[in-house]
Amino acid sequence: MSERRFQATITGIPSRDTVNVRSGAGTTFDQTFQVPKGMSGLEILEVQPDVNGREKDGKTYQWFKLQFHGGATGWVRDDLITVEGDGTRFGYPNLGTTASLAFDLTRGDTTPPATAATAQGASPAPPATTTTSFTATLSGSAALDYINARPEPGTHKDPVGKLDKGLSGLKVLDVQPDVNGREKNGKVYQWFKLQTSLGDVWVRDDLVTVQGDGTPFDYPNLGTNAVLAIDLTRGDTTPPATAAQVTITTSEKPPEQHKTDGAPSQSEKPQGAPAQSSGATVDSVERVKKASFLITATFEGSGYAAYNNYDAGIVSYGLIQFTLAAGSLGTVIEKYLNASQSETAKALQAYWSRVQQRDPSLRNDGRFKELLIAAASEPEMQKAQDEVATIKYWNAVMSGYIEPRGLKTPLAWALLFDMGVNFGTGHGFVRLAEEQLGVPKRSRPGENGITEEQLITRVAELRKKSHDAQAERDNLPGLKVRGDFWMKLIQQGDWGLQGDSNGNINVRGRLIQVRNL
């Protein structure tokens, strides 16, 4: 059985939500604080019998000295905790991943308690199949023998140290676009968070080769093929062809154009559905909503597990970076805790009171971060994020901007949703655009003397102007990228939000499918 740290989870008793933590091994010692049931991953520092010899069913209570996540230590009785891991140094068995009520164990008996399966003589489960992990090798540049390791995904922060070229087998933990939008040949740099001897650091994609299964980060499964990371495109999960696979032809069939035959008349369109310009087929609301969420999520982070703690939000997390400071993260966590029965949810429950208080110290709580990232893989967390994003942003944008004005184009819907997330749903850009165009507020394009395209173009121009001004003021050129993206879509005339010939839109160097959803 592999060695695993001996650790405890607070279970308590059914009639109480908290457990007392004391200054010594007995109830005669002072209660120093209380902790909620469900707190887990607590390191066991020491075990002592009850100083007063108190017992239950002829068995003396044992007290466990625990290390809590905030750094405090204290004693909890063995009938109030479950334990797991290697307890042999304290006279307990090596339990592995099996959690047992501490009181049910006997110190000095190092035989692990039988599970239901072993008690019945069941065969051990076969080993899980493994996949090739996504790893990086530092290739660097010809001019330098080292590579700068950065604390964030950009060159705006000083390096935390230098790494030698040639280092290989570095685990890829995360991938993020350059925070300042810096690019090469029109392609935004991607930064790789790597596990190194300097800790978890960021290295730019033109300085690393990667191999293994990159699908969790929207790269291909490369197997054992090492490829310079900048030569890959996020969202394109087709492995690049090797020389032997490339076939050169003298002519190519042009990409099939998006068909517009058979489009229903305006009267046939379902109420509330976005229209497409130039007579294209009627759109589904769900397709446009999904596309909008994907675009905004790419600007906000890297998906359901996206996490940062370096801005005013204290902790920003998830698909559209719900923040602890604003309270939206709390709403997401509450929905998740009400829906999930997983061990991750049980452990996260211990943080609920601090989440409600919007506790600033959660910014640097590593266990809280681990639990949020782990929860992101659960359908219950993904559903919670989708629901909060829908209620707080999508529905608010629909009722506040789209429905009163009768806006129909998918591009308008996606732009206004992105602005609602970026600026808050009470922004004044649309009303300012109406004022500048000389039409009544909340009036309907097509009935007020202007077209929807004119209104939305002016809104996007005002937004770009705002981003550009802030970028200039704060010397953050990356802020321009979001405004430029929407202006480019408008200039391309993609009012139906159809993307290129494959249905993709390039968002910060990442291909996002917007048509076939």
Short mmCIF file of C-alpha atoms in Angstrom, two decimals:
data_model
loop_
_atom_site.label_atom_id
_atom_site.label_comp_id
_atom_site.label_asym_id
_atom_site.label_seq_id
_atom_site.Cartn_x
_atom_site.Cartn_y
_atom_site.Cartn_z
CA MET A 1 0.00 0.00 0.00
CA SER A 2 1.50 3.36 -0.99
CA GLU A 3 2.29 5.88 1.72
CA ARG A 4 -0.30 8.60 2.13
CA ARG A 5 -0.23 11.43 4.67
CA PHE A 6 -2.24 10.72 7.82
CA GLN A 7 -5.06 13.25 7.77
CA ALA A 8 -8.45 13.91 9.30
CA THR A 9 -11.92 15.09 8.28
CA ILE A 10 -14.24 16.71 10.81
CA THR A 11 -17.46 14.65 11.05
CA GLY A 12 -18.90 15.80 14.38
CA ILE A 13 -22.31 14.67 15.61
CA PRO A 14 -25.68 14.90 13.81
CA SER A 15 -27.20 17.46 16.20
CA ARG A 16 -24.50 20.10 15.68
CA ASP A 17 -22.99 21.84 12.64
CA THR A 18 -19.67 22.61 14.34
CA VAL A 19 -17.03 20.87 16.44
CA ASN A 20 -15.10 22.38 19.33
CA VAL A 21 -11.33 22.61 19.03
CA ARG A 22 -9.48 22.61 22.35
CA SER A 23 -6.05 23.62 23.60
CA GLY A 24 -5.26 20.15 24.94
CA ALA A 25 -6.28 16.50 24.98
CA GLY A 26 -9.44 16.71 27.08
CA THR A 27 -12.63 18.63 27.68
CA THR A 28 -11.07 20.31 30.71
CA PHE A 29 -8.89 22.34 28.33
CA ASP A 30 -10.17 25.62 26.93
CA GLN A 31 -12.19 25.68 23.73
CA THR A 32 -10.06 27.84 21.44
CA PHE A 33 -12.32 27.94 18.38
CA GLN A 34 -14.94 25.97 16.43
CA VAL A 35 -14.77 24.46 12.95
CA PRO A 36 -17.60 23.37 10.65
CA LYS A 37 -18.29 19.75 9.90
CA GLY A 38 -16.86 18.54 6.62
CA MET A 39 -13.49 20.30 6.88
CA SER A 40 -10.99 17.84 5.44
CA GLY A 41 -7.34 17.33 4.59
CA LEU A 42 -6.23 18.28 8.12
CA GLU A 43 -2.74 17.04 8.92
CA ILE A 44 -2.44 14.97 12.12
CA LEU A 45 0.46 16.20 14.26
CA GLU A 46 0.05 14.17 17.42
CA VAL A 47 -2.29 11.71 19.21
CA GLN A 48 -2.77 11.54 22.98
CA PRO A 49 -5.20 9.67 25.28
CA ASP A 50 -7.77 11.74 27.16
CA VAL A 51 -5.91 13.36 30.07
CA ASN A 52 -8.81 12.61 32.41
CA GLY A 53 -9.16 9.00 31.27
CA ARG A 54 -12.67 9.57 29.91
CA GLU A 55 -13.97 6.63 27.94
CA LYS A 56 -16.85 5.24 25.93
CA ASP A 57 -17.88 1.57 26.02
CA GLY A 58 -14.79 0.80 28.08
CA LYS A 59 -12.45 2.44 25.56
CA THR A 60 -10.45 5.57 26.42
CA TYR A 61 -10.96 8.49 24.05
CA GLN A 62 -7.94 9.51 21.95
CA TRP A 63 -7.37 13.17 21.05
CA PHE A 64 -5.88 14.26 17.74
CA LYS A 65 -3.81 17.42 17.40
CA LEU A 66 -4.65 18.81 13.95
CA GLN A 67 -3.12 21.43 11.65
CA PHE A 68 -5.93 23.59 10.25
CA HIS A 69 -5.78 25.27 6.86
CA GLY A 70 -5.33 28.76 8.24
CA GLY A 71 -2.24 27.68 10.20
CA ALA A 72 -3.87 27.22 13.63
CA THR A 73 -3.53 23.98 15.56
CA GLY A 74 -5.81 22.37 18.12
CA TRP A 75 -7.14 19.12 19.60
CA VAL A 76 -10.26 17.20 18.52
CA ARG A 77 -11.59 13.96 20.04
CA ASP A 78 -11.48 10.72 18.04
CA ASP A 79 -15.25 10.17 17.94
CA LEU A 80 -15.62 13.43 15.98
CA ILE A 81 -13.27 12.74 13.06
CA THR A 82 -12.55 10.24 10.33
CA VAL A 83 -8.96 9.54 9.35
CA GLU A 84 -7.17 8.18 6.32
CA GLY A 85 -3.61 7.69 5.12
CA ASP A 86 -0.58 6.17 6.84
CA GLY A 87 -1.15 6.20 10.60
CA THR A 88 1.65 3.77 11.54
CA ARG A 89 3.81 6.41 13.22
CA PHE A 90 0.97 6.97 15.69
CA GLY A 91 0.25 3.26 16.21
CA TYR A 92 -2.63 3.14 13.73
CA PRO A 93 -2.85 1.16 10.44
CA ASN A 94 -1.95 2.46 7.01
CA LEU A 95 -5.49 3.10 5.79
CA GLY A 96 -4.59 4.33 2.32
CA THR A 97 -7.60 6.13 0.87
CA THR A 98 -10.09 4.36 3.16
CA ALA A 99 -11.64 6.81 5.64
CA SER A 100 -12.44 5.30 9.06
CA LEU A 101 -13.94 6.82 12.18
CA ALA A 102 -10.91 7.30 14.41
CA PHE A 103 -12.74 6.01 17.48
CA ASP A 104 -13.34 2.66 15.73
CA LEU A 105 -9.59 2.07 15.41
CA THR A 106 -7.38 0.68 18.15
CA ARG A 107 -3.90 2.12 18.67
CA GLY A 108 -1.30 -0.61 18.45
CA ASP A 109 -3.36 -2.62 15.96
CA THR A 110 -1.78 -1.75 12.60
CA THR A 111 -3.97 -4.09 10.53
CA PRO A 112 -6.21 -2.01 8.25
CA PRO A 113 -9.93 -2.63 8.82
CA ALA A 114 -11.51 -4.83 6.14
CA THR A 115 -13.62 -3.16 3.50
CA ALA A 116 -16.83 -4.74 2.28
CA ALA A 117 -15.02 -6.03 -0.79
CA THR A 118 -12.07 -7.62 1.03
CA ALA A 119 -14.34 -9.10 3.68
CA GLN A 120 -16.14 -11.05 0.96
CA GLY A 121 -12.91 -12.13 -0.71
CA ALA A 122 -13.46 -9.94 -3.74
CA SER A 123 -10.62 -9.63 -6.21
CA PRO A 124 -8.76 -6.32 -6.22
CA ALA A 125 -9.84 -3.86 -8.88
CA PRO A 126 -7.68 -3.83 -11.98
CA PRO A 127 -5.28 -0.90 -12.26
CA ALA A 128 -6.74 2.15 -13.95
CA THR A 129 -5.61 2.80 -17.47
CA THR A 130 -3.33 5.81 -17.84
CA THR A 131 -3.05 8.45 -20.51
CA THR A 132 0.11 10.22 -21.62
CA SER A 133 0.32 13.43 -19.61
CA PHE A 134 0.81 16.76 -21.37
CA THR A 135 4.42 17.79 -20.79
CA ALA A 136 6.80 20.46 -22.01
CA THR A 137 10.48 20.72 -22.91
CA LEU A 138 12.19 24.11 -22.71
CA SER A 139 13.51 24.79 -26.21
CA GLY A 140 14.21 28.51 -25.77
CA SER A 141 15.83 30.77 -28.32
CA ALA A 142 19.16 30.48 -30.09
CA ALA A 143 20.53 33.62 -28.42
CA LEU A 144 20.16 32.52 -24.78
CA ASP A 145 21.08 29.45 -22.73
CA TYR A 146 18.20 29.97 -20.31
CA ILE A 147 14.51 30.81 -20.24
CA ASN A 148 12.82 33.35 -17.97
CA ALA A 149 10.17 31.89 -15.68
CA ARG A 150 7.36 34.39 -15.03
CA PRO A 151 4.83 34.60 -12.17
CA GLU A 152 1.94 35.43 -14.53
CA PRO A 153 1.12 34.81 -18.22
CA GLY A 154 2.91 37.85 -19.64
CA THR A 155 6.16 39.80 -19.61
CA HIS A 156 4.69 42.60 -17.47
CA LYS A 157 6.04 41.01 -14.28
CA ASP A 158 9.71 40.40 -13.52
CA PRO A 159 10.93 36.79 -13.83
CA VAL A 160 10.97 34.70 -10.67
CA GLY A 161 14.09 32.93 -11.91
CA LYS A 162 15.80 31.30 -14.86
CA LEU A 163 15.45 27.75 -16.17
CA ASP A 164 18.00 25.91 -18.30
CA LYS A 165 17.17 25.10 -21.89
CA GLY A 166 16.62 21.41 -22.46
CA LEU A 167 14.68 20.73 -19.27
CA SER A 168 12.05 18.16 -20.19
CA GLY A 169 9.11 16.29 -18.72
CA LEU A 170 7.66 19.45 -17.14
CA LYS A 171 3.99 18.93 -16.37
CA VAL A 172 1.61 21.44 -18.01
CA LEU A 173 -0.82 22.74 -15.37
CA ASP A 174 -2.65 25.48 -17.28
CA VAL A 175 -2.57 27.49 -20.50
CA GLN A 176 -3.60 31.15 -20.77
CA PRO A 177 -3.38 33.79 -23.53
CA ASP A 178 -0.94 36.66 -23.03
CA VAL A 179 -2.57 39.05 -20.56
CA ASN A 180 -1.45 42.04 -22.65
CA GLY A 181 -2.56 40.53 -25.94
CA ARG A 182 0.94 40.42 -27.36
CA GLU A 183 1.16 38.46 -30.57
CA LYS A 184 3.43 37.16 -33.32
CA ASN A 185 2.38 37.15 -36.97
CA GLY A 186 -1.19 37.98 -35.92
CA LYS A 187 -1.40 35.14 -33.40
CA VAL A 188 -1.72 35.85 -29.67
CA TYR A 189 0.98 34.20 -27.58
CA GLN A 190 -0.18 31.45 -25.24
CA TRP A 191 1.56 30.95 -21.89
CA PHE A 192 2.11 27.55 -20.30
CA LYS A 193 2.02 27.12 -16.54
CA LEU A 194 4.64 24.49 -15.77
CA GLN A 195 5.59 22.52 -12.67
CA THR A 196 9.31 23.23 -12.14
CA SER A 197 12.00 23.39 -9.47
CA LEU A 198 11.14 27.09 -9.09
CA GLY A 199 7.54 26.21 -8.35
CA ASP A 200 4.61 26.67 -10.72
CA VAL A 201 5.73 29.25 -13.31
CA TRP A 202 4.68 30.54 -16.73
CA VAL A 203 6.65 30.16 -19.98
CA ARG A 204 5.62 31.48 -23.41
CA ASP A 205 4.59 29.09 -26.18
CA ASP A 206 7.40 30.03 -28.57
CA LEU A 207 9.91 28.76 -26.02
CA VAL A 208 8.56 25.26 -25.39
CA THR A 209 7.85 22.08 -27.26
CA VAL A 210 5.01 19.92 -25.99
CA GLN A 211 3.96 16.30 -26.28
CA GLY A 212 1.32 14.00 -24.84
CA ASP A 213 -2.41 14.48 -24.45
CA GLY A 214 -3.20 18.19 -24.74
CA THR A 215 -6.98 17.79 -25.05
CA PRO A 216 -7.71 19.13 -21.52
CA PHE A 217 -6.21 22.41 -22.76
CA ASP A 218 -7.86 22.33 -26.23
CA TYR A 219 -4.71 21.08 -27.95
CA PRO A 220 -4.39 17.77 -29.85
CA ASN A 221 -3.28 14.49 -28.33
CA LEU A 222 0.25 14.53 -29.73
CA GLY A 223 1.33 11.20 -28.31
CA THR A 224 5.12 11.03 -28.37
CA ASN A 225 5.45 13.67 -31.12
CA ALA A 226 7.14 16.85 -29.79
CA VAL A 227 5.78 20.03 -31.41
CA LEU A 228 6.70 23.68 -30.86
CA ALA A 229 3.71 24.98 -28.92
CA ILE A 230 3.31 28.19 -30.90
CA ASP A 231 2.81 26.10 -34.06
CA LEU A 232 -0.39 24.65 -32.54
CA THR A 233 -3.77 26.38 -32.42
CA ARG A 234 -5.98 25.98 -29.38
CA GLY A 235 -9.35 24.57 -30.33
CA ASP A 236 -7.91 22.57 -33.23
CA THR A 237 -7.57 19.10 -31.71
CA THR A 238 -6.41 17.47 -34.94
CA PRO A 239 -2.75 16.41 -34.53
CA PRO A 240 -0.48 18.19 -37.02
CA ALA A 241 0.46 16.07 -40.02
CA THR A 242 3.93 14.60 -40.19
CA ALA A 243 5.95 14.93 -43.38
CA ALA A 244 4.85 11.44 -44.47
CA GLN A 245 1.19 12.41 -44.15
CA VAL A 246 1.26 15.63 -46.19
CA THR A 247 -0.24 15.36 -49.67
CA ILE A 248 0.23 18.25 -52.08
CA THR A 249 -2.49 18.78 -54.67
CA THR A 250 -2.56 21.19 -57.58
CA SER A 251 -6.12 22.26 -56.97
CA GLU A 252 -8.41 22.44 -54.01
CA LYS A 253 -12.15 22.51 -53.79
CA PRO A 254 -13.19 25.88 -52.36
CA PRO A 255 -14.89 25.72 -48.96
CA GLU A 256 -18.63 25.23 -49.22
CA GLN A 257 -20.44 28.48 -48.55
CA HIS A 258 -23.07 28.60 -45.84
CA LYS A 259 -26.33 27.87 -47.64
CA THR A 260 -29.17 30.36 -47.47
CA ASP A 261 -31.79 28.46 -49.52
CA GLY A 262 -35.08 27.71 -47.93
CA ALA A 263 -34.86 30.34 -45.20
CA PRO A 264 -38.26 30.85 -43.58
CA SER A 265 -39.98 34.17 -43.94
CA GLN A 266 -39.85 36.64 -41.07
CA SER A 267 -43.35 35.57 -40.02
CA GLU A 268 -42.20 31.96 -39.68
CA LYS A 269 -39.42 32.74 -37.19
CA PRO A 270 -40.06 31.66 -33.61
CA GLN A 271 -40.69 34.55 -31.25
CA GLY A 272 -37.54 35.78 -29.56
CA ALA A 273 -35.17 33.92 -31.86
CA PRO A 274 -32.26 35.91 -33.28
CA ALA A 275 -32.29 36.52 -36.99
CA GLN A 276 -29.42 36.26 -39.43
CA SER A 277 -28.72 38.96 -41.95
CA SER A 278 -29.02 38.54 -45.72
CA GLY A 279 -31.76 35.93 -45.51
CA ALA A 280 -29.72 33.24 -43.75
CA THR A 281 -31.54 30.46 -41.96
CA VAL A 282 -33.21 31.24 -38.68
CA ASP A 283 -31.05 30.69 -35.63
CA SER A 284 -31.77 28.87 -32.43
CA VAL A 285 -31.55 30.88 -29.24
CA GLU A 286 -29.54 28.08 -27.62
CA ARG A 287 -26.88 28.12 -30.36
CA VAL A 288 -26.33 31.86 -29.98
CA LYS A 289 -26.31 31.59 -26.20
CA LYS A 290 -23.71 28.82 -26.24
CA ALA A 291 -21.55 30.74 -28.72
CA SER A 292 -21.81 33.87 -26.58
CA PHE A 293 -20.81 31.99 -23.45
CA LEU A 294 -17.82 30.42 -25.21
CA ILE A 295 -16.53 33.73 -26.58
CA THR A 296 -16.87 35.57 -23.29
CA ALA A 297 -15.42 32.64 -21.33
CA THR A 298 -12.33 32.77 -23.54
CA PHE A 299 -11.79 36.44 -22.69
CA GLU A 300 -12.53 35.88 -19.01
CA GLY A 301 -10.43 32.76 -18.43
CA SER A 302 -9.95 29.19 -19.60
CA GLY A 303 -13.22 27.46 -18.81
CA TYR A 304 -15.08 26.14 -15.79
CA ALA A 305 -11.85 25.67 -13.80
CA ALA A 306 -10.33 29.09 -14.57
CA TYR A 307 -8.96 30.66 -11.39
CA ASN A 308 -7.13 33.84 -10.45
CA ASN A 309 -6.51 35.69 -7.21
CA TYR A 310 -4.56 38.72 -8.34
CA ASP A 311 -7.29 41.31 -8.93
CA ALA A 312 -9.90 43.21 -6.94
CA GLY A 313 -12.31 40.27 -7.06
CA ILE A 314 -10.25 38.54 -4.30
CA VAL A 315 -10.92 35.20 -6.00
CA SER A 316 -12.24 35.02 -9.56
CA TYR A 317 -13.35 31.61 -10.78
CA GLY A 318 -15.08 29.78 -13.54
CA LEU A 319 -16.51 30.22 -16.97
CA ILE A 320 -16.96 33.99 -16.73
CA GLN A 321 -14.84 34.66 -13.65
CA PHE A 322 -17.44 34.87 -10.90
CA THR A 323 -15.89 36.89 -8.08
CA LEU A 324 -15.88 36.46 -4.33
CA ALA A 325 -15.92 40.23 -3.80
CA ALA A 326 -19.11 40.77 -5.84
CA GLY A 327 -20.88 37.75 -4.37
CA SER A 328 -21.45 35.87 -7.64
CA LEU A 329 -18.91 33.20 -6.67
CA GLY A 330 -20.88 32.60 -3.50
CA THR A 331 -24.04 32.07 -5.53
CA VAL A 332 -22.26 29.52 -7.72
CA ILE A 333 -20.83 27.65 -4.74
CA GLU A 334 -24.20 27.58 -2.98
CA LYS A 335 -25.90 26.02 -6.01
CA TYR A 336 -23.10 23.48 -6.32
CA LEU A 337 -23.20 22.50 -2.64
CA ASN A 338 -26.96 22.02 -2.82
CA ALA A 339 -26.62 19.70 -5.81
CA SER A 340 -23.44 17.68 -5.24
CA GLN A 341 -22.77 14.89 -2.75
CA SER A 342 -19.13 14.42 -3.76
CA GLU A 343 -16.18 14.43 -1.38
CA THR A 344 -15.04 17.69 -2.97
CA ALA A 345 -18.39 19.29 -2.17
CA LYS A 346 -18.23 18.04 1.39
CA ALA A 347 -14.77 19.54 1.81
CA LEU A 348 -15.83 22.83 0.21
CA GLN A 349 -18.77 23.02 2.62
CA ALA A 350 -16.23 23.83 5.36
CA TYR A 351 -15.52 27.13 3.62
CA TRP A 352 -19.14 28.21 3.25
CA SER A 353 -19.22 30.68 6.15
CA ARG A 354 -16.04 32.36 4.90
CA VAL A 355 -17.45 32.53 1.38
CA GLN A 356 -20.61 34.19 2.70
CA GLN A 357 -18.44 36.72 4.54
CA ARG A 358 -16.36 37.28 1.38
CA ASP A 359 -13.29 36.65 3.51
CA PRO A 360 -10.24 38.35 1.89
CA SER A 361 -7.91 35.69 3.34
CA LEU A 362 -9.38 33.17 0.87
CA ARG A 363 -7.24 34.87 -1.77
CA ASN A 364 -4.22 32.89 -0.57
CA ASP A 365 -5.92 29.72 0.67
CA GLY A 366 -4.37 26.93 -1.38
CA ARG A 367 -6.86 24.30 -0.26
CA PHE A 368 -9.81 26.49 -1.32
CA LYS A 369 -8.22 26.88 -4.76
CA GLU A 370 -7.65 23.11 -5.07
CA LEU A 371 -11.26 22.35 -4.22
CA LEU A 372 -12.67 24.87 -6.70
CA ILE A 373 -10.52 23.54 -9.52
CA ALA A 374 -11.42 19.95 -8.64
CA ALA A 375 -15.14 20.80 -8.51
CA ALA A 376 -15.01 22.24 -12.04
CA SER A 377 -14.96 18.74 -13.53
CA GLU A 378 -18.30 17.85 -11.93
CA PRO A 379 -21.54 18.32 -13.90
CA GLU A 380 -23.09 19.90 -10.80
CA MET A 381 -20.52 22.71 -10.77
CA GLN A 382 -20.76 23.25 -14.51
CA LYS A 383 -24.54 23.44 -14.25
CA ALA A 384 -24.26 25.89 -11.34
CA GLN A 385 -21.98 28.16 -13.34
CA ASP A 386 -24.24 28.01 -16.40
CA GLU A 387 -27.31 28.81 -14.30
CA VAL A 388 -25.74 31.80 -12.55
CA ALA A 389 -24.33 33.13 -15.83
CA THR A 390 -27.79 32.79 -17.38
CA ILE A 391 -29.69 34.44 -14.54
CA LYS A 392 -27.21 37.17 -13.63
CA TYR A 393 -26.04 38.13 -17.11
CA TRP A 394 -27.84 36.51 -20.05
CA ASN A 395 -31.38 37.11 -18.78
CA ALA A 396 -30.48 40.61 -17.58
CA VAL A 397 -29.07 41.52 -20.99
CA MET A 398 -32.12 40.05 -22.73
CA SER A 399 -34.62 42.00 -20.63
CA GLY A 400 -32.57 45.19 -20.37
CA TYR A 401 -31.23 45.61 -23.91
CA ILE A 402 -32.34 43.05 -26.48
CA GLU A 403 -36.07 42.58 -25.96
CA PRO A 404 -37.07 46.26 -25.57
CA ARG A 405 -35.27 47.14 -28.81
CA GLY A 406 -36.28 43.99 -30.71
CA LEU A 407 -32.66 43.18 -31.58
CA LYS A 408 -32.35 40.11 -33.77
CA THR A 409 -28.79 39.55 -34.98
CA PRO A 410 -26.67 36.94 -33.18
CA LEU A 411 -23.70 39.31 -33.24
CA ALA A 412 -25.70 41.92 -31.32
CA TRP A 413 -26.74 39.37 -28.72
CA ALA A 414 -23.20 38.06 -28.23
CA LEU A 415 -21.65 41.54 -28.07
CA LEU A 416 -24.14 42.82 -25.50
CA PHE A 417 -23.76 39.69 -23.36
CA ASP A 418 -19.98 40.12 -23.38
CA MET A 419 -20.36 43.78 -22.40
CA GLY A 420 -22.74 42.85 -19.60
CA VAL A 421 -20.11 40.54 -18.14
CA ASN A 422 -17.20 42.91 -18.80
CA PHE A 423 -18.79 46.18 -17.64
CA GLY A 424 -21.83 45.06 -15.65
CA THR A 425 -25.37 44.86 -16.98
CA GLY A 426 -26.09 48.49 -16.13
CA HIS A 427 -23.53 49.99 -18.53
CA GLY A 428 -24.60 53.04 -20.54
CA PHE A 429 -23.04 52.31 -23.94
CA VAL A 430 -26.29 51.48 -25.74
CA ARG A 431 -28.10 54.56 -24.45
CA LEU A 432 -25.12 56.75 -25.39
CA ALA A 433 -25.10 55.26 -28.88
CA GLU A 434 -28.81 56.01 -29.26
CA GLU A 435 -28.24 59.57 -28.13
CA GLN A 436 -25.40 60.08 -30.60
CA LEU A 437 -27.49 58.60 -33.43
CA GLY A 438 -30.42 60.87 -32.53
CA VAL A 439 -33.02 58.21 -31.76
CA PRO A 440 -35.20 57.74 -28.63
CA LYS A 441 -33.79 55.52 -25.89
CA ARG A 442 -34.92 51.89 -26.02
CA SER A 443 -36.55 52.47 -29.42
CA ARG A 444 -36.59 49.74 -32.04
CA PRO A 445 -34.17 49.83 -34.99
CA GLY A 446 -36.09 49.55 -38.24
CA GLU A 447 -38.85 51.69 -36.73
CA ASN A 448 -36.77 54.65 -35.51
CA GLY A 449 -34.90 55.56 -38.72
CA ILE A 450 -31.73 53.51 -38.16
CA THR A 451 -30.82 49.89 -38.69
CA GLU A 452 -29.76 47.39 -36.04
CA GLU A 453 -26.35 47.21 -37.68
CA GLN A 454 -25.90 50.99 -37.31
CA LEU A 455 -26.78 50.88 -33.62
CA ILE A 456 -24.55 47.92 -32.77
CA THR A 457 -21.64 49.32 -34.79
CA ARG A 458 -21.81 52.54 -32.77
CA VAL A 459 -22.01 50.58 -29.50
CA ALA A 460 -18.92 48.57 -30.46
CA GLU A 461 -17.07 51.77 -31.44
CA LEU A 462 -17.85 53.34 -28.05
CA ARG A 463 -16.70 50.21 -26.28
CA LYS A 464 -13.45 50.12 -28.23
CA LYS A 465 -12.85 53.77 -27.40
CA SER A 466 -13.30 52.97 -23.69
CA HIS A 467 -10.88 50.02 -23.81
CA ASP A 468 -8.30 52.02 -25.77
CA ALA A 469 -8.45 54.93 -23.33
CA GLN A 470 -7.93 52.65 -20.33
CA ALA A 471 -5.11 50.82 -22.10
CA GLU A 472 -3.37 54.13 -22.74
CA ARG A 473 -3.97 55.45 -19.22
CA ASP A 474 -2.78 52.32 -17.41
CA ASN A 475 -0.15 51.26 -19.96
CA LEU A 476 -1.92 47.93 -20.52
CA PRO A 477 -2.07 47.40 -24.29
CA GLY A 478 -3.72 44.02 -23.82
CA LEU A 479 -6.97 45.76 -22.88
CA LYS A 480 -7.41 46.78 -26.52
CA VAL A 481 -7.79 43.19 -27.69
CA ARG A 482 -11.41 42.72 -26.61
CA GLY A 483 -12.69 45.86 -28.30
CA ASP A 484 -10.71 45.14 -31.45
CA PHE A 485 -12.16 41.62 -31.62
CA TRP A 486 -15.78 42.83 -31.81
CA MET A 487 -14.98 45.59 -34.28
CA LYS A 488 -13.29 43.03 -36.53
CA LEU A 489 -16.41 40.82 -36.54
CA ILE A 490 -18.53 43.83 -37.49
CA GLN A 491 -16.11 44.86 -40.25
CA GLN A 492 -16.26 41.29 -41.59
CA GLY A 493 -20.05 41.55 -41.62
CA ASP A 494 -20.51 38.36 -39.58
CA TRP A 495 -23.86 39.44 -38.15
CA GLY A 496 -25.05 35.85 -38.11
CA LEU A 497 -22.06 34.81 -35.97
CA GLN A 498 -21.19 32.03 -38.39
CA GLY A 499 -17.39 32.15 -38.21
CA ASP A 500 -15.07 30.95 -40.96
CA SER A 501 -15.68 28.11 -43.44
CA ASN A 502 -15.44 25.63 -40.55
CA GLY A 503 -17.68 27.62 -38.22
CA ASN A 504 -14.77 28.83 -36.07
CA ILE A 505 -13.93 32.26 -34.69
CA ASN A 506 -10.41 33.04 -33.47
CA VAL A 507 -10.60 34.50 -29.96
CA ARG A 508 -7.24 35.47 -28.47
CA GLY A 509 -5.44 32.78 -30.43
CA ARG A 510 -8.00 30.08 -29.68
CA LEU A 511 -10.44 28.64 -32.22
CA ILE A 512 -14.01 28.71 -30.92
CA GLN A 513 -16.75 26.78 -32.73
CA VAL A 514 -19.81 29.04 -32.99
CA ARG A 515 -21.93 27.48 -35.74
CA ASN A 516 -22.35 23.78 -35.00
CA LEU A 517 -23.39 23.82 -31.35
#
